[in-house]
Tab-separated table of C-alpha atoms in Angstrom:
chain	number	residue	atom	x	y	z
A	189	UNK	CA	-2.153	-22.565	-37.356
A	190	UNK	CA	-4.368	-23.602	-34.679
A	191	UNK	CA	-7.610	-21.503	-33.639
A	192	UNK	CA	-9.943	-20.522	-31.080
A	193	UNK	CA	-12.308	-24.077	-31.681
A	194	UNK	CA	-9.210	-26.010	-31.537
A	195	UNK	CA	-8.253	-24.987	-27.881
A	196	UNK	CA	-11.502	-25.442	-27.046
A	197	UNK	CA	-11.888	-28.938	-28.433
A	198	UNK	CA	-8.639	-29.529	-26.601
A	199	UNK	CA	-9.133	-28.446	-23.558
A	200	UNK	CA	-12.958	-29.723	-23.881
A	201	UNK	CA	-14.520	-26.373	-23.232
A	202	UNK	CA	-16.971	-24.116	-25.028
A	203	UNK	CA	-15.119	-21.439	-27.295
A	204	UNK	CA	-16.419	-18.598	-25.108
A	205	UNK	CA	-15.686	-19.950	-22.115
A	206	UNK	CA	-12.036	-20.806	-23.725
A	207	UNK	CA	-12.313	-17.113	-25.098
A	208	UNK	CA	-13.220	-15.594	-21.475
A	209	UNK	CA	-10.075	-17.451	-19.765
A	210	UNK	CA	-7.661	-16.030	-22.131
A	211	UNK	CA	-8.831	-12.777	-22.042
A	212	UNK	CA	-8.491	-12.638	-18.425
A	213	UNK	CA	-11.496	-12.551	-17.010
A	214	UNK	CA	-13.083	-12.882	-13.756
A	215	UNK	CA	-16.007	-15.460	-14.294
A	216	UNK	CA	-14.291	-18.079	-14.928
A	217	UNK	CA	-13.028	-21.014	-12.957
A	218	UNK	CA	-9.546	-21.599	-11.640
A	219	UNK	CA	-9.778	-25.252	-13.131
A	220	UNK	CA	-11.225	-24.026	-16.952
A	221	UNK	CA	-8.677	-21.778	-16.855
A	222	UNK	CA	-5.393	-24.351	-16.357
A	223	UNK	CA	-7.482	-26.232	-18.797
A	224	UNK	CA	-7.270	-23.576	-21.702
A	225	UNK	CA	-4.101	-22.333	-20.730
A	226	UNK	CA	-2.652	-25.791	-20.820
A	227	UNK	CA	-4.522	-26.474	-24.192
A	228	UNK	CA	-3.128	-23.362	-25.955
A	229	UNK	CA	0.307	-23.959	-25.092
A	230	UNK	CA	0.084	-27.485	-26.410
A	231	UNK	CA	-1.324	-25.886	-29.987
A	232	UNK	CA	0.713	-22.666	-29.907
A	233	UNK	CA	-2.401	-20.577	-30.184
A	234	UNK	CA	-1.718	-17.243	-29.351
A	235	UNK	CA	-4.783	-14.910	-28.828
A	236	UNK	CA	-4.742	-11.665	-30.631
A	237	UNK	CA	-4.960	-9.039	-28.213
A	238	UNK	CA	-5.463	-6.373	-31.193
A	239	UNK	CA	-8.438	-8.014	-32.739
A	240	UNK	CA	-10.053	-8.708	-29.133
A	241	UNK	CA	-9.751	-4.745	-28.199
A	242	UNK	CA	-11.409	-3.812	-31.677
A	243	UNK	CA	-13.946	-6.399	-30.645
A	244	UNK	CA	-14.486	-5.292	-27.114
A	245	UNK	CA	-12.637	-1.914	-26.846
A	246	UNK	CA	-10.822	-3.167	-23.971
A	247	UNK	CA	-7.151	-2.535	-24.261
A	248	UNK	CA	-5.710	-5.213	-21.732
A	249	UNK	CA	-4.030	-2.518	-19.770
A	250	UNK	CA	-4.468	-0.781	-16.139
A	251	UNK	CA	-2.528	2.020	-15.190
A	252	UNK	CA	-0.916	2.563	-11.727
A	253	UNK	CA	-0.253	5.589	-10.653
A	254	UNK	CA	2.338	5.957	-7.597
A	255	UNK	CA	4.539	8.775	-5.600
A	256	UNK	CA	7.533	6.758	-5.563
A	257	UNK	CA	8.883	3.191	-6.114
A	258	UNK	CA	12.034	3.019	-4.110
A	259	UNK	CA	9.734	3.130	-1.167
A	260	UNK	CA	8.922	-0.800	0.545
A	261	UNK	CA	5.030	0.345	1.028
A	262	UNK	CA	4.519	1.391	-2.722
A	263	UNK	CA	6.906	-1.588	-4.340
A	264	UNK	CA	4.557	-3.748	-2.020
A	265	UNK	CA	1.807	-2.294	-3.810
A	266	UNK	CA	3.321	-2.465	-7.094
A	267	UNK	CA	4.130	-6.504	-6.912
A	268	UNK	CA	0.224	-7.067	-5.552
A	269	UNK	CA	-1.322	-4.880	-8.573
A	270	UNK	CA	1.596	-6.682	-10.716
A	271	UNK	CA	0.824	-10.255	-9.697
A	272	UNK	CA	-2.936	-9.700	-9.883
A	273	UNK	CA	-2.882	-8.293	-13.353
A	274	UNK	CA	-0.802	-10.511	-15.271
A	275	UNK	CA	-2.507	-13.743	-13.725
A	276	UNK	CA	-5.425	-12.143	-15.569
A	277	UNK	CA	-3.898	-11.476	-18.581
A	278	UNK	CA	-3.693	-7.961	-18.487
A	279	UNK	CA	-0.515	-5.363	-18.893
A	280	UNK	CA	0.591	-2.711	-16.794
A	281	UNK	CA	1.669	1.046	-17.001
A	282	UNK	CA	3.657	2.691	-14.435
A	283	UNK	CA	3.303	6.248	-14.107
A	284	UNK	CA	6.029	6.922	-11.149
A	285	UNK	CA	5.458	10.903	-10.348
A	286	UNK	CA	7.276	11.619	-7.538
A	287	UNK	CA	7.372	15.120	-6.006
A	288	UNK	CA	7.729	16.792	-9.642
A	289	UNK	CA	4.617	18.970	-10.318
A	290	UNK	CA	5.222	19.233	-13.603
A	291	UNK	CA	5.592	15.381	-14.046
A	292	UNK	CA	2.441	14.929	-12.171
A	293	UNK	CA	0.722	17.215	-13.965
A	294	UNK	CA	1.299	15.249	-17.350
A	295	UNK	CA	0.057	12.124	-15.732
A	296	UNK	CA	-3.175	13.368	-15.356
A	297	UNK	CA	-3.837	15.811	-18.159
A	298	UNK	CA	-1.859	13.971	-21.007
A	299	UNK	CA	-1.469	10.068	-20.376
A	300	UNK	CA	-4.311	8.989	-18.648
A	301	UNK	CA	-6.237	10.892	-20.911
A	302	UNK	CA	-5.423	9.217	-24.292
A	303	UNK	CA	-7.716	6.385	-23.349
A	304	UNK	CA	-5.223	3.807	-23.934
A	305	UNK	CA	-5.673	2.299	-19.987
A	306	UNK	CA	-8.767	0.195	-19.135
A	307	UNK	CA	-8.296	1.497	-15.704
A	308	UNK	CA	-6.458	3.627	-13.351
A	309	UNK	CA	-5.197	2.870	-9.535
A	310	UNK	CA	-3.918	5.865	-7.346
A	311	UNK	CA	-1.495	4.862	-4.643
A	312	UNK	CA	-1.225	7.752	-2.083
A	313	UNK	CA	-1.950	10.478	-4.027
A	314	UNK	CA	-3.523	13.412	-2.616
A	315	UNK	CA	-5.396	15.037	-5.577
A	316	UNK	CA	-7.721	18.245	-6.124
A	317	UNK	CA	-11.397	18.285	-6.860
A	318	UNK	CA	-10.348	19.166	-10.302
A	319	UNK	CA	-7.728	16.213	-10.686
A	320	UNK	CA	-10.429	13.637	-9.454
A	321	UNK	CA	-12.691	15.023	-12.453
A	322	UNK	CA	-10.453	14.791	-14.705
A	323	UNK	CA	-9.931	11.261	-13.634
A	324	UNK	CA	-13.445	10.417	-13.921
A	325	UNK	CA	-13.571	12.393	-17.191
A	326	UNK	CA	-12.203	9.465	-19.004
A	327	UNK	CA	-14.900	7.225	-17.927
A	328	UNK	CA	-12.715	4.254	-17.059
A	329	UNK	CA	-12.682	2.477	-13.329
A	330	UNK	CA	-10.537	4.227	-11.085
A	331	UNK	CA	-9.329	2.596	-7.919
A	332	UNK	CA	-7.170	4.660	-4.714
A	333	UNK	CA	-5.329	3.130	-2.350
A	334	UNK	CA	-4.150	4.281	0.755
A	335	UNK	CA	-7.065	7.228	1.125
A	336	UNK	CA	-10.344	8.837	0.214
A	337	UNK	CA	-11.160	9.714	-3.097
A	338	UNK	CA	-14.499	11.378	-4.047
A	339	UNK	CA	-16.399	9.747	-6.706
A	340	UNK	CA	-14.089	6.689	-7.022
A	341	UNK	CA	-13.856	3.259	-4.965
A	342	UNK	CA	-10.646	3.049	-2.659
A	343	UNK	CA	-9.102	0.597	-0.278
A	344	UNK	CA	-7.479	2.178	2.746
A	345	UNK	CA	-6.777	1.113	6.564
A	346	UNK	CA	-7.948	2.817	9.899
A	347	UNK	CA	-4.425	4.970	10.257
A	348	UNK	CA	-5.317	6.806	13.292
A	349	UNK	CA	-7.509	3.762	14.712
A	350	UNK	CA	-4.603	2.003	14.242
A	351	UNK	CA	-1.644	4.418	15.748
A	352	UNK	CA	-4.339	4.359	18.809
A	353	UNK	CA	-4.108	0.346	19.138
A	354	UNK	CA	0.040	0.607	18.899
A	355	UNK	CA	0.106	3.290	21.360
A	356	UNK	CA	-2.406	1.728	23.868
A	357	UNK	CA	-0.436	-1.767	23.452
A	358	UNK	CA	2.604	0.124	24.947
A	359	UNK	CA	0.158	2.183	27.456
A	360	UNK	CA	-1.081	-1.702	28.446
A	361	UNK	CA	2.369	-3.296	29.378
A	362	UNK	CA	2.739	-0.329	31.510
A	363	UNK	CA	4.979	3.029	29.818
A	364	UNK	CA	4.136	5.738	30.758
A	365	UNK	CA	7.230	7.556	28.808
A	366	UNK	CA	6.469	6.642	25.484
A	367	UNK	CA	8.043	8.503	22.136
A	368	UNK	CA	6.832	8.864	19.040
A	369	UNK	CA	9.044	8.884	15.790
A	370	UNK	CA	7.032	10.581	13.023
A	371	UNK	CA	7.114	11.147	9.389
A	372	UNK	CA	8.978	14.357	7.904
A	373	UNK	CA	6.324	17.646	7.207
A	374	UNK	CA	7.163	16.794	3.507
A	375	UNK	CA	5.948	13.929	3.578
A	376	UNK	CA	2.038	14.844	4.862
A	377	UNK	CA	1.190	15.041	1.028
A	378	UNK	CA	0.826	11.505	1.238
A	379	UNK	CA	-3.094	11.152	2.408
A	380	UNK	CA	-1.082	13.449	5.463
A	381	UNK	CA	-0.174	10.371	6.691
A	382	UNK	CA	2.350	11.169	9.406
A	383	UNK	CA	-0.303	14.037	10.542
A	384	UNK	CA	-2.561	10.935	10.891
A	385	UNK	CA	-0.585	8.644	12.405
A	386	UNK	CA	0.658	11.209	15.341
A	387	UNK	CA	-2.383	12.585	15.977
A	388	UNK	CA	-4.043	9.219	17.041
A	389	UNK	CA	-0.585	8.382	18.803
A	390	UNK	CA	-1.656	11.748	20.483
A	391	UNK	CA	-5.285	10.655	21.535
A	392	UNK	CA	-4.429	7.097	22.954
A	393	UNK	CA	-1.833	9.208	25.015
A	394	UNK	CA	-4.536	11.741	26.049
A	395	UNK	CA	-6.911	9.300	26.916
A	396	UNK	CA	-4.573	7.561	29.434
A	397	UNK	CA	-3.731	10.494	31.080
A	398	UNK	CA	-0.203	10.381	30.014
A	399	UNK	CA	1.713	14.046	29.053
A	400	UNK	CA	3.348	14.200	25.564
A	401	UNK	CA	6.343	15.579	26.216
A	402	UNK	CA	7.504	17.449	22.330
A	403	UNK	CA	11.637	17.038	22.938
A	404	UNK	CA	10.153	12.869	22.316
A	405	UNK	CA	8.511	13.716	18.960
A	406	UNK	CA	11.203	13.298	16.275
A	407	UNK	CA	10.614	12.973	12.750
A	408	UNK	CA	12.465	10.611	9.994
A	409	UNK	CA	11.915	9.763	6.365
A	410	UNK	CA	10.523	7.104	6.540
A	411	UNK	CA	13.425	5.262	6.168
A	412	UNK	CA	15.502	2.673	8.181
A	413	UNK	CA	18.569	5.624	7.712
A	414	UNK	CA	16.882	8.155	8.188
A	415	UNK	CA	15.068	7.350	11.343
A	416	UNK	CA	17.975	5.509	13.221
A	417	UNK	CA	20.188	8.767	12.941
A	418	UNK	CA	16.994	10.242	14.678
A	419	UNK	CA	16.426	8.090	16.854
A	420	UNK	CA	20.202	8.483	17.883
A	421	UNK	CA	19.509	11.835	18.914
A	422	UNK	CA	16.393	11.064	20.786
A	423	UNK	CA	18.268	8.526	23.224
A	424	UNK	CA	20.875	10.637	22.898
A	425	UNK	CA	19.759	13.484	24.610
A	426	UNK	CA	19.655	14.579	28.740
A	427	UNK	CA	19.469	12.007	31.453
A	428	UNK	CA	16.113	10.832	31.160
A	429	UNK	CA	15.151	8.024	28.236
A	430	UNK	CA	11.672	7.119	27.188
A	431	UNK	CA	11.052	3.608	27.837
A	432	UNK	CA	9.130	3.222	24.448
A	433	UNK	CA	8.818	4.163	21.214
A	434	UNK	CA	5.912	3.852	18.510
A	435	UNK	CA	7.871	4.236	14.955
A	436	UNK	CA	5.037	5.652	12.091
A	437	UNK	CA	5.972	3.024	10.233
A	438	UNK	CA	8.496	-0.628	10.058
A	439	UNK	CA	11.475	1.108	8.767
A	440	UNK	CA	11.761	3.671	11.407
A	441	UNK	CA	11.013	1.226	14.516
A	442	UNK	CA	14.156	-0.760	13.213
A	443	UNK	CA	16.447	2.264	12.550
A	444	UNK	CA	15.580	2.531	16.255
A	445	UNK	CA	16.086	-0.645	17.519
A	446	UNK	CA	19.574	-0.403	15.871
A	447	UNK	CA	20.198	3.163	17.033
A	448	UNK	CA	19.252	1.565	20.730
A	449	UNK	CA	21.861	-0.840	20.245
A	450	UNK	CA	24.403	1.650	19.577
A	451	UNK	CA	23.950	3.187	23.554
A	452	UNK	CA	23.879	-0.483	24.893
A	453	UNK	CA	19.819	-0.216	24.967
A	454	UNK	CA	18.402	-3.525	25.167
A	455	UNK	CA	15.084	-4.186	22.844
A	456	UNK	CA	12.892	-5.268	24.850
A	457	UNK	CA	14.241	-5.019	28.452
A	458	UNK	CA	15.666	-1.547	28.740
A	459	UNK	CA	13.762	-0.416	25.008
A	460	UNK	CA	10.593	-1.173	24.172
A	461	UNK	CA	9.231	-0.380	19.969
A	462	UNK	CA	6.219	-1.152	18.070
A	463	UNK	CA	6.110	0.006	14.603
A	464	UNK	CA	3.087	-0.445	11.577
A	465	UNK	CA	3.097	-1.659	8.180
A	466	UNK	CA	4.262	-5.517	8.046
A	467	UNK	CA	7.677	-4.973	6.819
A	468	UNK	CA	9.185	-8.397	5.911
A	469	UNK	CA	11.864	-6.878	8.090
A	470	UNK	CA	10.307	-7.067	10.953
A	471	UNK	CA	10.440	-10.917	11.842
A	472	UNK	CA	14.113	-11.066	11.301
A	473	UNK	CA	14.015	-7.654	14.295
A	474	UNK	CA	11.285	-9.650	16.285
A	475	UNK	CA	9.248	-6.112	15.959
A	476	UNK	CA	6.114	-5.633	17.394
A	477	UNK	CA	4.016	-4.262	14.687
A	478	UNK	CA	0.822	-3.804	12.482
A	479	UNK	CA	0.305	-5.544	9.472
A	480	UNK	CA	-1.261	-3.662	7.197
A	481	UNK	CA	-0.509	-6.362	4.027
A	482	UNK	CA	0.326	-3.580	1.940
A	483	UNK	CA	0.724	-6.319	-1.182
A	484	UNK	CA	-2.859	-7.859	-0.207
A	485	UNK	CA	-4.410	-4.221	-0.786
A	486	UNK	CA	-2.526	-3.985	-4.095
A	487	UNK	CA	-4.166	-7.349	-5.238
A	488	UNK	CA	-7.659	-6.180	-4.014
A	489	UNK	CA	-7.620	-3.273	-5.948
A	490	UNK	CA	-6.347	-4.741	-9.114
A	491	UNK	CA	-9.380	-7.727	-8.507
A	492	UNK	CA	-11.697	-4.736	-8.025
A	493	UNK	CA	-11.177	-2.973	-11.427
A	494	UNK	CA	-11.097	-6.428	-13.259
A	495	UNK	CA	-14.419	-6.975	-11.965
A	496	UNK	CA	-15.885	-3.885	-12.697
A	497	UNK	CA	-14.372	-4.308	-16.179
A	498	UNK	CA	-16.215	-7.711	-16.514
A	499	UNK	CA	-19.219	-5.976	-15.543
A	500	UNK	CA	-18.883	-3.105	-18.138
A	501	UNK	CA	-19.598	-0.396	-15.004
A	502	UNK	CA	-17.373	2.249	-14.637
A	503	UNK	CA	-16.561	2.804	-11.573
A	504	UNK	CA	-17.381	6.912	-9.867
A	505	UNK	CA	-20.004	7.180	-12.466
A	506	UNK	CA	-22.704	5.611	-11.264
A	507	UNK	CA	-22.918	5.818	-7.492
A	508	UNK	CA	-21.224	2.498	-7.394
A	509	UNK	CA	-17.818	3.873	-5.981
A	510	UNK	CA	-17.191	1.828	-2.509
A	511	UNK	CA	-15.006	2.397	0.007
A	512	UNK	CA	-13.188	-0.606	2.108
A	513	UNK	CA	-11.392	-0.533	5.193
A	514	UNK	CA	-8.752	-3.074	4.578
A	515	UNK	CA	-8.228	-5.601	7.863
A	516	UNK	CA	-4.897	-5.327	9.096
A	517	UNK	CA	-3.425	-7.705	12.287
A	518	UNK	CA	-2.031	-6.892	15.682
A	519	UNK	CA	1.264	-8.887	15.709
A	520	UNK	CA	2.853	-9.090	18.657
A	521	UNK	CA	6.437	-10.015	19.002
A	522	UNK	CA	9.441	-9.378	21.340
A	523	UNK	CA	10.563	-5.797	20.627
A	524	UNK	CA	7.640	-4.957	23.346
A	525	UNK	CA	7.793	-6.069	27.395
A	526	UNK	CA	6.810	-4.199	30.625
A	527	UNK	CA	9.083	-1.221	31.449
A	528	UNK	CA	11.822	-1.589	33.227
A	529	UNK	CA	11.365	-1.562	37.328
């Protein structure tokens, strides 16, 4: 059975530098890597992940801890932390604890705890002072996405900033009766995201002098379902339409573009909607929107922790805990156009 020194005298590499591509990590180059890869397919050498964690104490495996999965941001997530991990060699538990207290309760008291993760990313999770510390309490990395967490490094966008820029873009081509379609109250235990998102739709309004008119602020699920049987009842009602309509997020701006459909609306000409998130969806609608490359921040944050792992630091211990605004894009397409005259 082939060994370590024979992949390396394959591949024509040192055995620790054959050792560190195998084991997935960072400093290593993409080339060496294809090299020892390629070498211990030829020879059938499988490492042994066992005897490397007794060596190291590394288990190979990063936990990800998310609200739901059904939903296109956290999947999106899910595939970047995914993708990431397994080009790196690692494994990955999925701890999917929905809106059951008692579920999310176990997460963090009983299966993080029994040290069996290298690492832990939090995807949208609002959590108490003590569930942070007990987080931290297992000394291993700990990553959030998609909002602050005290003592640990996250990755999040500008969600107000942003709802500003989609708001203003509409404000720029010239409505001045603009909608908002906003998240369900449930669904503000997510980093209060809907909270966020309306209250800088709210500002850019304010700021232009425009009135915000509440019979125009509807709220959806955050799905393509929900929100077009919402929207239906915003164009629905009285004489008087808006002539735009920011959506909280992809889904929703296309359940209203089809919802406009449904009345004879034209997108852009009579209907104009901008949404946020980067939805593959939205190219096939020609939606306005912002992409907020919610697979890119997955990747990031599963390259973070396998960098701190290579460096032995773990991360909220040490005053090393960072956190990133992720850059997101303006893309304009041709759900948007000057009012109608």
């Amino acid at each position: 059975m082939a060994g370590i020194k024979d992949v390396a005298d394959r591949a024509g590499l040192s055995i620790a530098t054959v050792s560190r591509a195998l084991s997935g990590k960072a400093n290593v180059s993409a080339k060496s890597r294809k090299l020892a890869k390629t070498a211990a397919a030829e020879l059938g050498f499988v490492p042994s992940y066992h005897a490397s964690s007794l060596a190291s104490g590394r288990n190979h495996n990063v936990g990800l801890v998310l609200p739901s999965v059904h939903r296109w941001y956290f999947s999106s997530v899910l595939e970047g932390v995914s993708a990431t991990l397994l080009d790196a060699g690692y494994d990955l538990t999925l701890y999917n604890v929905g809106d059951q207290a008692v579920r999310r309760e176990s997460v963090l008291n009983d299966f993080l705890l029994r040290k069996r993760l290298d690492a832990v990313i939090a995807v949208a999770l609002v959590l108490t002072d003590d569930e942070i510390q007990q987080l931290l309490a297992i000394h291993r990395p700990i990553v959030g996405i998609g909002g602050a967490l005290a003592g640990a490094s996250t990755i999040r966008i500008n969600d107000s900033g942003l709802s500003r820029m989609a708001t203003n873009h509409l404000i720029q081509l010239g409505h001045t009766r603009i909608a908002h379609l906003t998240g369900d109250p449930a669904l503000n235990q997510d980093f209060k995201l809907p909270g966020i998102r309306q209250a800088g739709f709210e500002a850019a309004m304010k700021d232009a002098g425009l009135s915000i008119r509440p019979e125009w602020q509807i709220s959806a699920d955050f799905t393509i379902q929900g929100a077009y049987a919402s929207a239906r009842r915003l164009l629905g009602m009285g004489t008087e339409r808006p002539t735009a309509v920011f959506a909280a997020s992809d889904e929703m701006a296309i359940g209203t573009i089809l919802a406009a459909r449904d009345f004879g609306l034209r997108v852009p000409h009579d209907l104009s909607v901008i949404g946020m998130d980067g939805h593959e969806l939205g190219e096939v609608f020609g939606l306005t929107t912002i992409n907020q490359d919610a697979r890119g921040q997955g990747a990031l944050a599963a390259r973070l922790l396998l960098e701190t792992l290579d460096a032995g630091t773990p991360a909220g211990n040490d005053g090393a805990a960072t956190d990133r605004e992720y850059p997101t894009e303006l893309v304009i397409r041709t759900s948007t156009a000057v009012p109608p005259a």
